[in-house]
Tab-separated table of C-alpha atoms in Angstrom:
chain	number	residue	atom	x	y	z
A	1	MET	CA	-6.346	3.221	19.406
A	2	LYS	CA	-5.666	2.696	15.719
A	3	GLN	CA	-3.582	4.923	13.481
A	4	ASN	CA	-6.498	5.672	11.144
A	5	VAL	CA	-8.386	7.472	13.953
A	6	LEU	CA	-5.479	9.899	14.325
A	7	THR	CA	-5.016	10.244	10.563
A	8	ARG	CA	-8.693	11.087	10.014
A	9	TYR	CA	-8.506	13.745	12.711
A	10	ARG	CA	-5.305	15.271	11.314
A	11	VAL	CA	-6.640	15.473	7.761
A	12	MET	CA	-9.905	17.063	8.847
A	13	ALA	CA	-8.125	19.479	11.198
A	14	TYR	CA	-6.048	20.852	8.332
A	15	VAL	CA	-8.859	20.822	5.763
A	16	THR	CA	-11.238	22.564	8.155
A	17	ALA	CA	-8.561	25.107	9.120
A	18	VAL	CA	-7.871	25.985	5.487
A	19	TRP	CA	-11.586	26.353	4.717
A	20	LEU	CA	-12.007	28.524	7.803
A	21	LEU	CA	-9.310	30.828	6.451
A	22	VAL	CA	-11.016	30.886	3.041
A	23	PHE	CA	-14.326	31.652	4.745
A	24	THR	CA	-12.722	34.406	6.837
A	25	ALA	CA	-11.217	35.977	3.699
A	26	ALA	CA	-14.614	35.790	1.976
A	27	ILE	CA	-16.322	37.483	4.939
A	28	ILE	CA	-13.707	40.252	4.907
A	29	ALA	CA	-14.145	40.690	1.145
A	30	LYS	CA	-17.934	40.751	1.421
A	31	TYR	CA	-18.361	43.101	4.366
A	32	GLY	CA	-15.128	45.059	4.118
A	33	PHE	CA	-15.083	45.693	0.406
A	34	GLY	CA	-18.647	44.911	-0.688
A	35	THR	CA	-17.604	42.160	-3.100
A	36	GLY	CA	-18.204	38.445	-3.263
A	37	ASP	CA	-20.705	35.994	-1.895
A	38	THR	CA	-20.130	33.696	1.063
A	39	MET	CA	-23.052	31.269	0.720
A	40	LEU	CA	-21.230	28.353	-0.951
A	41	ILE	CA	-18.049	28.795	1.084
A	42	SER	CA	-19.984	28.914	4.354
A	43	GLN	CA	-21.922	25.754	3.485
A	44	ILE	CA	-18.770	23.840	2.545
A	45	HIS	CA	-17.036	24.967	5.726
A	46	GLY	CA	-20.113	24.025	7.779
A	47	VAL	CA	-20.183	20.466	6.446
A	48	LEU	CA	-16.412	20.083	6.898
A	49	PHE	CA	-16.640	21.425	10.445
A	50	ILE	CA	-19.317	18.869	11.330
A	51	VAL	CA	-17.071	16.078	10.038
A	52	TYR	CA	-14.165	17.580	12.014
A	53	VAL	CA	-16.257	17.595	15.199
A	54	VAL	CA	-17.190	13.940	14.717
A	55	PHE	CA	-13.564	12.898	14.107
A	56	ALA	CA	-12.243	15.018	16.993
A	57	PHE	CA	-14.850	13.547	19.327
A	58	ASP	CA	-13.923	10.038	18.122
A	59	LEU	CA	-10.236	10.698	18.783
A	60	GLY	CA	-10.984	12.278	22.149
A	61	SER	CA	-13.145	9.402	23.306
A	62	LYS	CA	-10.586	6.793	22.244
A	63	ALA	CA	-7.738	8.782	23.820
A	64	LYS	CA	-9.849	9.230	26.987
A	65	TRP	CA	-9.441	12.999	27.066
A	66	PRO	CA	-11.127	14.980	29.808
A	67	PHE	CA	-14.105	17.016	28.609
A	68	GLY	CA	-12.230	20.304	28.929
A	69	LYS	CA	-9.490	19.171	26.567
A	70	LEU	CA	-12.058	17.991	24.041
A	71	LEU	CA	-13.747	21.407	24.181
A	72	TRP	CA	-10.385	23.105	23.651
A	73	VAL	CA	-9.682	20.990	20.555
A	74	LEU	CA	-13.166	21.671	19.191
A	75	ALA	CA	-12.796	25.405	19.858
A	76	ALA	CA	-9.527	25.408	17.928
A	77	GLY	CA	-11.558	24.522	14.846
A	78	CYS	CA	-13.513	27.770	15.269
A	79	ILE	CA	-10.581	30.172	15.573
A	80	PRO	CA	-8.621	31.030	12.410
A	81	PHE	CA	-5.021	29.721	12.574
A	82	ALA	CA	-5.607	27.945	15.931
A	83	SER	CA	-5.822	24.480	14.380
A	84	PHE	CA	-2.361	24.899	12.886
A	85	PHE	CA	-0.977	25.195	16.424
A	86	VAL	CA	-3.260	22.796	18.303
A	87	GLU	CA	-3.204	19.904	15.804
A	88	PRO	CA	0.549	19.136	16.029
A	89	LYS	CA	0.391	19.124	19.829
A	90	VAL	CA	-2.655	16.854	19.863
A	91	SER	CA	-1.049	14.550	17.294
A	92	ARG	CA	2.139	14.205	19.337
A	93	GLU	CA	0.137	13.258	22.417
A	94	ALA	CA	-2.166	10.876	20.554
A	95	ARG	CA	0.672	9.221	18.614
A	96	ALA	CA	1.893	7.715	21.889
A	97	LEU	CA	-1.476	5.980	22.285
A	98	VAL	CA	-1.507	4.419	18.805
A	99	THR	CA	-1.157	0.668	18.895
A	100	ASP	CA	0.338	-1.267	16.045
A	101	SER	CA	-2.282	-3.919	15.521
A	102	ALA	CA	-0.453	-5.809	12.792
A	103	PRO	CA	-1.678	-9.357	12.321
A	104	VAL	CA	0.492	-11.947	13.983
A	105	THR	CA	1.694	-14.628	11.572
A	106	ALA	CA	2.331	-18.138	12.738
A	107	GLU	CA	5.677	-19.631	11.823
A	108	ALA	CA	5.771	-23.264	10.864
């Protein structure tokens, strides 16, 4: 597995987690205090979550995760603050599978 697969997952895990928190705050503001609109925030989070699912599935398939673990990682993207705890653990495990595929140079 290449490093960029893990990097893409990590970036999207954090970006999606932050937008989920923004979306959660907007929902609380809208329904708790009767202020604000959540349409734009929900659409942005929805698109980011789809990208996160694709990258998490890509990482999971290359890391050969069992289906249950993949579901757990995907569910962490749906629970506020969960990604901040799950992502470091997943990254530590996946970092061991990263191969350094540097080009081999021939010496004369």
